[in-house]
Amino acid sequence: MDSQPRRIGIDITTRTETNKADKQAILALWDRFLSTNIGFFLLEHTSVIRTFARSEATFVTYIAPGAISFLIGFFLLIIRNIIFGLLFLMAGFALLIVGGILFWAYFKSEQRYRDDLITRKELLNQHDVVEYVSAQTLSAAADHVLPEFRANGWPAHQPIPARWMGISIGTCHGVNTWASSEQPLYVLGPARSGKTTSVVIPLIMEAPGAVVATSSRRDIIDATYSFKRDGWQVTNRYQNTPATINNSKPLTGRAGSCYLFDPMNVAGSDNPHTDPTLPPRLNWNPITLCANPVIARACAETMVNTVGIQGDNKSWANAAIDIVQGLLLAAGLENKTLTDVYEWSSNTQSCQTAARILRNHPENPTAGLWAMHIEQLIGEDTRISSSKMIGVTGAFSSLSLQQVRDAVTPDPTRPVLSVDEFVQSTDTIYLLSPLRPSSGASAAGAGVFMTMFLTQVRDAARRIAPTKLGGRLQPPLTLVLDEIANIEPWQELPQLFTAGTGEGIWPCAFFQSRKQAEDAYGKAEGQMWESSNKLIMGGLSIDTELREISLLTGHRLVQHTDDSYNTNGSLFMGGSTSTRSDKVAVLEPDEVRRLPYGNALNLHTSHRPGFIHLIPFWQRGYQPIQ
């Protein structure tokens, strides 16, 4: 007798697993049918697909066409119309089989839910897509948004292509759907929802102007660097009049300079300075622009805000900003480096070096005033000065690492980046930084210099914008801020969401949940949410967020049929049927959670929600320019 215990469930395959491949094959045929002209017509212009896809459908819905045909054939046989009777009987029998198979494979599939959303009348239809979010719409707006294009010689009889106003994020009802740089983009989706492949990388590739992209991984570099450096083209997409094909003008991306700021070697390269798979190191001097007191103040606010001094201690953070701005201004006036500033920031005595430098610049009235904040540290109670210095030393703590000091110290043998020139170019800068630990402190605080760079780029864009026709950068500067809340929250982002696009700055921020954004930006997150073009992916799980998104989709009427029976249980002997209409959300919270992979819900401020089929970067046909 076998004494070995029996293993239950191991090496046993269920019928559901066995049938999965067959169901997938049937669904593949269904999807292929919908992509044909007939299938697309039925999907877009009839209620046939809607009848099968709607959530109220039952098994009877699927077999009803076959049953009706079968009954007609039976009736024709009774009246002795043999030929037509047999034809209807055979057709009915075939439709019964097809309906049963379709129900078996389709009823509980994600494809059915996708078709349900595509055909839901309360969402954007094809006419709405063309009216609000098509290439034609963006092109029509370009004349007043991008006046420099006409002034620089763009022919008056040719529309300005939509690609200079935004990017195509996918399709809706067969029409290319565009995100406009006129409105900030707020992308909401948990990990592994397709944000990077379907939105982040296409944004980097197809952004109309200069790009700054943040990330905690090198995958965005691997996917885009060679194309951004050498240029690219897509032979089946065009950059002329949006509605007209011209094979002589394929969609192209200009070759441009690319740089990488990666002080913590997130890219994982053995030799990051000479690795051919990585862009050259960003040769940036954070101090150069700090000779301007306005920029020094903005950078000081950015750096101290990353320390995380909140609540009752906020006054100490403000005091620290007053000191840090003086340190930065002193370094800028004397062409010092951040290493010098780091040495000054170590204690109250060493800070006085910066105060003396400021006093030596009487031509700058701000310098003397800011020197006072530093000089006060000497005569103050030790407890007060120590509280102020928490924010000061914390702002520069990451400079204790040699690799961070090297990253922010310019190489004298190479040209130093001009931020003013960069924002007017089509160049790309990648900012990589590790994720912050859950405790809230950054990994050696390296992310603080990423946010400092973002602040200087924003300020440069704001300086340049008034000098342009129309008062904005043309084409716009695109900030692709992936993992921005997990790396180091940039506290200037909420204000940029509410005011930046008018200056030609297009912020695109990516979050795993609204709670993550709220933890990073507090109540200001609400302003970002309200003023943005929202792209929502499936997999969200916080109930309050799902309910709020559901509420924003609006309402629809759903009909339900109720049957009542007499005491004998017969519908035909005293029973009745009644129909009622219930008001429900266009998308219920659970439906928002279950949004199919590869699709997104688009919530815009000016039109109905749209169900978007996203196009990942590998399906966009990028090719090197020959």
XYZ file of C-alpha atoms in Angstrom, residues 85-598:
514
model
C -38.905 26.950 -44.000
C -35.850 24.709 -44.259
C -33.597 27.689 -44.953
C -34.834 29.498 -41.858
C -34.561 26.313 -39.792
C -30.940 25.786 -40.845
C -30.115 29.455 -40.324
C -31.793 29.368 -36.922
C -29.924 26.233 -35.945
C -26.615 27.796 -37.017
C -27.391 31.021 -35.166
C -28.295 29.061 -32.035
C -24.913 27.339 -32.140
C -23.040 30.578 -32.854
C -24.963 32.396 -30.121
C -24.218 29.660 -27.614
C -20.514 29.607 -28.467
C -20.329 33.409 -28.367
C -22.038 33.447 -24.977
C -19.607 30.812 -23.688
C -16.480 32.678 -24.835
C -17.601 36.313 -24.754
C -20.055 36.824 -21.906
C -17.531 36.949 -19.037
C -14.588 38.265 -21.048
C -12.772 41.581 -20.838
C -13.548 42.015 -24.539
C -17.243 42.221 -23.744
C -16.627 44.912 -21.123
C -14.465 46.806 -23.604
C -17.212 46.638 -26.244
C -19.741 47.737 -23.633
C -17.751 50.900 -22.922
C -17.075 51.582 -26.601
C -20.804 51.479 -27.384
C -22.034 53.263 -24.257
C -23.969 56.238 -25.609
C -23.180 58.563 -22.711
C -19.457 58.506 -23.498
C -17.782 60.375 -26.355
C -19.039 59.272 -29.747
C -17.215 59.588 -33.044
C -18.672 63.021 -33.797
C -17.625 64.297 -30.356
C -14.087 62.997 -30.791
C -13.689 64.881 -34.078
C -15.253 67.981 -32.526
C -13.207 68.149 -29.313
C -10.024 66.049 -29.288
C -9.049 65.345 -32.890
C -6.034 66.554 -34.854
C -8.298 68.978 -36.711
C -9.345 70.598 -33.437
C -5.772 71.122 -32.283
C -4.731 72.364 -35.705
C -7.557 74.912 -35.725
C -6.421 76.221 -32.326
C -2.789 76.485 -33.416
C -3.272 79.734 -35.337
C -3.860 81.754 -32.172
C -1.759 79.589 -29.827
C 1.336 79.431 -32.069
C 1.465 82.780 -33.918
C 5.255 82.563 -34.333
C 4.817 79.685 -36.781
C 3.014 81.988 -39.213
C 5.419 84.833 -38.517
C 8.349 82.532 -39.313
C 6.940 81.629 -42.713
C 4.424 78.824 -42.289
C 2.172 79.119 -45.388
C -1.107 80.885 -44.683
C -3.100 78.358 -46.727
C -1.753 75.366 -44.766
C -3.043 74.463 -41.295
C -0.381 74.178 -38.617
C -0.085 70.443 -37.834
C -1.525 69.211 -34.563
C 1.814 67.648 -33.628
C 3.088 71.124 -32.641
C 0.178 71.485 -30.190
C 0.293 68.131 -28.379
C 0.471 64.396 -29.010
C -1.834 61.594 -30.088
C -2.541 59.420 -27.041
C -4.635 56.775 -28.796
C -7.880 56.264 -30.668
C -11.545 56.597 -29.817
C -14.176 55.280 -32.247
C -11.470 54.937 -34.879
C -10.373 58.584 -34.631
C -6.932 59.621 -33.371
C -7.396 61.238 -29.967
C -5.046 64.038 -28.955
C -3.894 65.585 -25.694
C -3.400 69.325 -26.091
C -0.529 71.228 -24.512
C -3.095 73.893 -23.673
C -4.127 71.922 -20.582
C -1.947 70.100 -18.009
C -2.112 66.314 -18.158
C -2.866 64.380 -14.943
C -2.348 60.638 -15.472
C -3.712 58.320 -12.798
C -2.850 54.638 -12.813
C -1.326 52.092 -10.428
C 1.886 50.204 -11.063
C 1.872 47.955 -14.147
C -1.133 49.719 -15.660
C 0.747 50.726 -18.815
C 1.498 54.363 -17.971
C 5.124 54.204 -19.072
C 4.682 52.247 -22.293
C 1.494 53.951 -23.486
C 1.849 57.539 -22.259
C 5.265 58.420 -20.796
C 7.410 57.136 -23.665
C 5.108 58.473 -26.436
C 5.160 61.871 -24.699
C 8.955 61.919 -24.667
C 9.123 60.796 -28.289
C 6.467 63.055 -29.792
C 6.537 66.158 -27.587
C 6.634 69.211 -29.862
C 9.555 71.015 -28.210
C 12.117 70.596 -25.453
C 11.512 67.747 -22.996
C 12.471 67.173 -19.372
C 11.615 63.639 -18.250
C 11.886 62.271 -14.712
C 11.919 58.627 -13.705
C 13.207 56.130 -11.169
C 14.202 53.635 -13.893
C 16.263 53.734 -17.069
C 13.590 52.130 -19.260
C 12.549 55.496 -20.687
C 16.133 56.033 -21.860
C 16.404 52.587 -23.424
C 13.191 53.184 -25.387
C 13.806 56.758 -26.560
C 17.443 57.864 -26.416
C 18.690 56.688 -29.820
C 15.590 58.088 -31.560
C 15.786 61.458 -29.789
C 19.510 61.725 -30.520
C 19.419 60.736 -34.198
C 15.838 61.606 -35.194
C 12.981 59.322 -36.209
C 10.118 58.986 -38.659
C 6.812 57.135 -38.953
C 6.000 56.362 -42.568
C 2.252 55.816 -42.100
C 1.588 58.997 -40.112
C 1.819 62.504 -41.512
C 2.557 65.985 -40.252
C 0.753 68.050 -42.867
C -2.959 68.913 -42.875
C -4.457 66.494 -40.331
C -7.187 65.160 -42.627
C -5.013 64.775 -45.733
C -2.360 62.182 -46.517
C 0.808 63.403 -48.173
C 3.410 60.695 -48.585
C 6.162 63.246 -49.041
C 5.854 64.472 -45.448
C 5.863 61.586 -42.958
C 5.703 62.334 -39.253
C 9.252 62.943 -38.071
C 11.107 63.782 -34.900
C 14.084 66.083 -35.158
C 17.501 64.961 -33.981
C 18.516 66.813 -30.845
C 20.980 66.824 -27.998
C 20.231 64.540 -25.054
C 21.638 64.736 -21.525
C 21.355 62.647 -18.373
C 21.332 63.785 -14.745
C 21.765 60.643 -12.639
C 23.831 61.374 -9.513
C 22.932 58.055 -7.833
C 23.595 55.930 -10.961
C 20.026 54.682 -11.155
C 20.845 53.579 -14.696
C 23.134 50.952 -13.173
C 25.981 51.500 -15.601
C 29.490 50.292 -14.766
C 30.906 53.378 -16.440
C 28.118 55.968 -16.771
C 30.406 58.677 -18.191
C 31.369 56.638 -21.269
C 28.455 54.203 -21.632
C 27.259 54.519 -25.267
C 23.749 53.389 -24.302
C 23.330 56.431 -22.059
C 23.171 60.139 -22.924
C 26.189 62.239 -21.944
C 26.208 63.647 -18.445
C 24.280 66.883 -17.949
C 26.942 69.565 -17.529
C 24.899 71.953 -15.427
C 25.993 74.567 -12.936
C 23.112 75.052 -10.479
C 24.779 78.162 -9.072
C 25.220 80.259 -12.229
C 21.660 81.551 -12.343
C 21.558 82.103 -8.572
C 23.332 85.431 -9.031
C 19.782 86.593 -9.718
C 18.050 86.994 -6.315
C 14.692 85.901 -7.748
C 16.157 82.599 -8.924
C 18.138 82.150 -5.712
C 14.938 82.574 -3.705
C 13.016 80.106 -5.887
C 15.782 77.504 -5.624
C 16.009 77.977 -1.861
C 12.281 77.370 -1.496
C 12.539 74.251 -3.640
C 15.460 72.820 -1.681
C 14.142 73.485 1.821
C 10.685 72.199 0.911
C 12.216 68.785 0.192
C 13.375 68.519 3.814
C 9.762 68.024 4.863
C 9.435 70.534 7.705
C 5.686 70.823 8.239
C 3.028 71.787 10.763
C 4.086 73.877 13.746
C 7.686 73.849 12.527
C 6.819 75.579 9.255
C 8.179 78.880 10.587
C 11.601 77.253 10.935
C 11.397 76.189 7.306
C 10.746 79.798 6.279
C 13.735 80.922 8.330
C 15.871 78.250 6.669
C 14.790 79.510 3.243
C 15.962 83.013 4.193
C 19.394 81.596 4.999
C 19.703 79.221 2.041
C 18.787 81.964 -0.429
C 21.682 84.014 0.925
C 24.105 81.115 0.577
C 23.038 80.554 -3.032
C 23.187 84.251 -3.916
C 26.683 84.563 -2.424
C 27.873 81.571 -4.434
C 26.327 82.983 -7.602
C 27.937 86.396 -7.137
C 31.407 84.865 -6.657
C 31.115 82.009 -9.216
C 31.392 79.377 -6.507
C 30.099 75.797 -6.667
C 27.584 73.830 -4.641
C 30.505 72.147 -2.904
C 31.426 75.556 -1.489
C 27.830 76.124 -0.424
C 27.791 72.713 1.248
C 30.831 73.675 3.309
C 29.216 76.971 4.304
C 25.991 75.250 5.363
C 27.614 72.926 7.906
C 27.222 75.305 10.896
C 26.385 78.862 11.909
C 30.041 79.971 11.882
C 30.847 78.699 8.398
C 27.692 80.409 7.082
C 29.332 83.739 7.849
C 31.651 83.286 4.869
C 28.607 83.741 2.661
C 27.500 86.767 4.691
C 30.874 88.445 4.145
C 30.645 87.812 0.400
C 27.195 89.397 0.326
C 28.502 92.446 2.204
C 31.220 92.803 -0.438
C 28.593 93.397 -3.126
C 27.006 96.747 -2.234
C 25.959 97.158 -5.876
C 23.360 94.474 -5.193
C 20.894 95.893 -2.638
C 19.382 92.483 -1.995
C 22.740 91.046 -0.952
C 23.028 93.234 2.135
C 19.486 92.458 3.276
C 19.987 88.720 2.903
C 23.320 88.892 4.718
C 21.417 90.021 7.815
C 19.504 86.720 8.017
C 22.801 84.835 8.104
C 24.517 87.216 10.544
C 21.632 86.882 13.019
C 22.649 83.258 13.593
C 25.671 84.380 15.615
C 23.899 86.398 18.279
C 20.792 84.233 18.632
C 19.936 81.724 21.311
C 21.509 78.397 20.378
C 18.129 76.654 20.368
C 16.745 79.143 17.841
C 19.746 79.033 15.527
C 19.830 75.227 15.715
C 16.165 75.052 14.706
C 16.861 77.267 11.705
C 19.889 75.219 10.695
C 17.882 71.973 10.515
C 16.383 73.112 7.232
C 19.694 74.537 5.997
C 21.800 71.433 6.596
C 18.978 69.180 5.415
C 18.716 71.015 2.102
C 22.358 70.261 1.282
C 22.775 66.914 3.073
C 22.990 64.891 -0.140
C 26.213 66.709 -0.993
C 27.945 64.576 1.625
C 28.256 61.985 -1.163
C 31.100 62.543 -3.613
C 29.076 61.259 -6.570
C 26.378 63.860 -5.901
C 28.954 66.642 -5.632
C 30.452 65.500 -8.930
C 27.029 65.541 -10.592
C 26.364 69.179 -9.676
C 29.902 70.436 -10.326
C 30.351 71.442 -13.984
C 33.152 69.946 -16.056
C 35.311 72.895 -17.193
C 36.352 71.030 -20.360
C 32.783 70.849 -21.706
C 30.180 73.507 -22.504
C 27.863 74.221 -19.596
C 24.157 73.891 -20.298
C 22.348 77.146 -20.975
C 18.888 76.662 -19.527
C 17.582 79.629 -21.517
C 18.724 78.038 -24.786
C 17.458 74.610 -23.781
C 13.829 75.664 -23.283
C 13.789 77.034 -26.849
C 15.242 73.859 -28.383
C 14.004 70.365 -29.208
C 16.561 68.752 -26.883
C 15.815 66.168 -24.197
C 17.058 65.936 -20.614
C 16.520 62.814 -18.512
C 16.476 63.160 -14.720
C 16.889 59.854 -12.878
C 16.680 59.496 -9.115
C 15.911 56.612 -6.750
C 12.591 56.384 -4.956
C 12.382 57.897 -1.511
C 12.131 55.456 1.396
C 8.665 55.218 2.939
C 9.918 57.238 5.900
C 9.818 60.287 3.643
C 13.536 61.034 3.488
C 15.103 60.853 0.079
C 18.056 58.612 -0.681
C 20.800 61.008 0.403
C 18.443 63.769 -0.770
C 19.681 63.485 -4.363
C 16.199 64.255 -5.651
C 16.485 67.786 -4.299
C 18.730 68.758 -7.215
C 16.299 67.231 -9.670
C 13.622 69.582 -8.326
C 16.114 72.447 -8.318
C 16.754 71.841 -12.012
C 13.014 71.751 -12.716
C 12.638 75.084 -10.949
C 15.404 76.669 -13.020
C 13.886 75.305 -16.230
C 10.476 76.685 -15.277
C 11.949 80.089 -14.453
C 13.878 80.152 -17.729
C 10.694 79.405 -19.646
C 8.941 82.225 -17.832
C 11.753 84.630 -18.680
C 11.772 83.703 -22.352
C 8.000 83.526 -22.885
C 7.329 87.315 -22.770
C 9.902 87.846 -25.521
C 7.960 85.633 -27.936
C 5.088 86.613 -30.183
C 1.979 85.670 -28.232
C 3.846 85.631 -24.906
C 4.604 81.898 -24.792
C 7.178 79.307 -25.805
C 6.439 77.973 -29.283
C 6.503 75.002 -29.463
C 5.859 74.382 -25.769
C 8.274 72.936 -23.240
C 7.042 69.514 -22.051
C 7.689 68.249 -18.510
C 7.108 64.479 -18.337
C 7.046 63.976 -14.566
C 6.871 60.234 -13.990
C 7.220 59.065 -10.362
C 7.499 62.706 -9.292
C 5.712 62.041 -5.983
C 7.866 59.002 -5.214
C 11.197 60.592 -6.112
C 10.965 64.081 -4.634
C 7.750 66.117 -4.740
C 8.320 69.331 -6.649
C 6.334 71.857 -4.659
C 6.071 74.316 -7.562
C 4.082 71.815 -9.619
C 0.563 72.758 -8.386
C 1.059 76.389 -9.389
C 2.381 75.272 -12.765
C -0.774 73.223 -13.300
C -2.954 76.262 -12.757
C -0.904 78.830 -14.700
C 1.927 77.253 -16.679
C 0.347 76.357 -20.006
C -0.323 80.003 -20.824
C 3.445 80.512 -20.919
C 4.101 77.497 -23.098
C 4.971 75.055 -20.308
C 3.130 71.732 -20.519
C 3.298 69.770 -17.249
C 2.363 66.076 -17.464
C 2.331 64.392 -14.050
C 1.884 60.693 -13.307
C 0.528 59.293 -10.043
C -0.458 55.839 -8.818
C -3.414 57.254 -6.887
C -4.804 60.612 -5.867
C -3.829 59.814 -2.290
C -0.217 59.568 -3.386
C -0.511 63.018 -4.952
C -2.295 64.398 -1.875
C 0.454 63.068 0.394
C 2.989 64.912 -1.751
C 1.131 68.184 -2.378
C -1.566 68.393 0.281
C -4.632 70.460 -0.538
C -2.914 71.879 -3.618
C -3.479 68.503 -5.297
C -7.138 69.448 -5.605
C -6.194 72.444 -7.751
C -4.128 70.194 -10.005
C -7.014 67.758 -10.374
C -9.568 70.461 -11.122
C -7.522 72.274 -13.758
C -6.185 69.263 -15.662
C -6.992 66.967 -18.535
C -7.315 63.646 -16.704
C -6.318 60.237 -18.047
C -7.361 57.366 -15.778
C -6.271 53.746 -16.084
C -7.672 50.601 -14.549
C -6.601 49.037 -11.278
C -7.360 51.864 -8.836
C -8.539 50.536 -5.482
C -9.265 53.443 -3.128
C -13.040 53.604 -2.746
C -13.336 57.382 -2.328
C -11.305 57.997 -5.486
C -13.328 55.504 -7.504
C -16.578 57.102 -6.352
C -15.415 60.615 -7.200
C -14.303 59.564 -10.676
C -17.606 57.746 -11.151
C -19.482 60.906 -10.177
C -17.532 62.943 -12.737
C -18.639 60.639 -15.554
C -22.257 61.822 -15.198
C -25.448 59.764 -15.185
C -27.431 57.532 -17.523
C -30.783 55.769 -17.448
C -30.824 51.974 -17.329
C -34.043 50.079 -17.987
C -34.972 47.048 -15.904
C -37.825 44.629 -16.504
C -39.743 43.255 -13.508
C -42.039 40.227 -13.787
C -44.839 39.510 -11.323
C -46.793 36.257 -11.087
C -50.133 35.148 -9.693
C -50.363 32.695 -6.836
C -50.244 29.778 -9.291
C -46.859 30.971 -10.539
C -47.994 31.505 -14.119
C -47.062 34.607 -16.065
C -49.923 33.936 -18.504
C -52.587 33.584 -15.806
C -52.734 36.902 -14.045
C -49.000 37.767 -14.209
C -47.605 41.071 -15.460
C -44.398 42.652 -16.720
C -43.309 46.212 -15.951
C -40.344 48.282 -17.063
C -38.617 50.873 -14.903
C -35.705 53.231 -15.481
C -32.974 53.698 -12.892
C -30.552 56.620 -12.853
C -26.998 55.317 -12.445
C -23.496 56.617 -13.069
C -22.188 56.402 -16.626
C -19.370 54.375 -15.096
C -19.944 52.850 -11.684
C -16.980 52.801 -9.257
C -16.363 49.111 -9.910
C -16.377 49.759 -13.648
C -13.717 52.446 -13.199
C -11.620 49.953 -11.249
C -12.017 47.331 -13.983
C -11.034 49.531 -16.941
C -9.388 47.096 -19.391
C -5.620 47.091 -19.767
C -4.555 49.139 -22.771
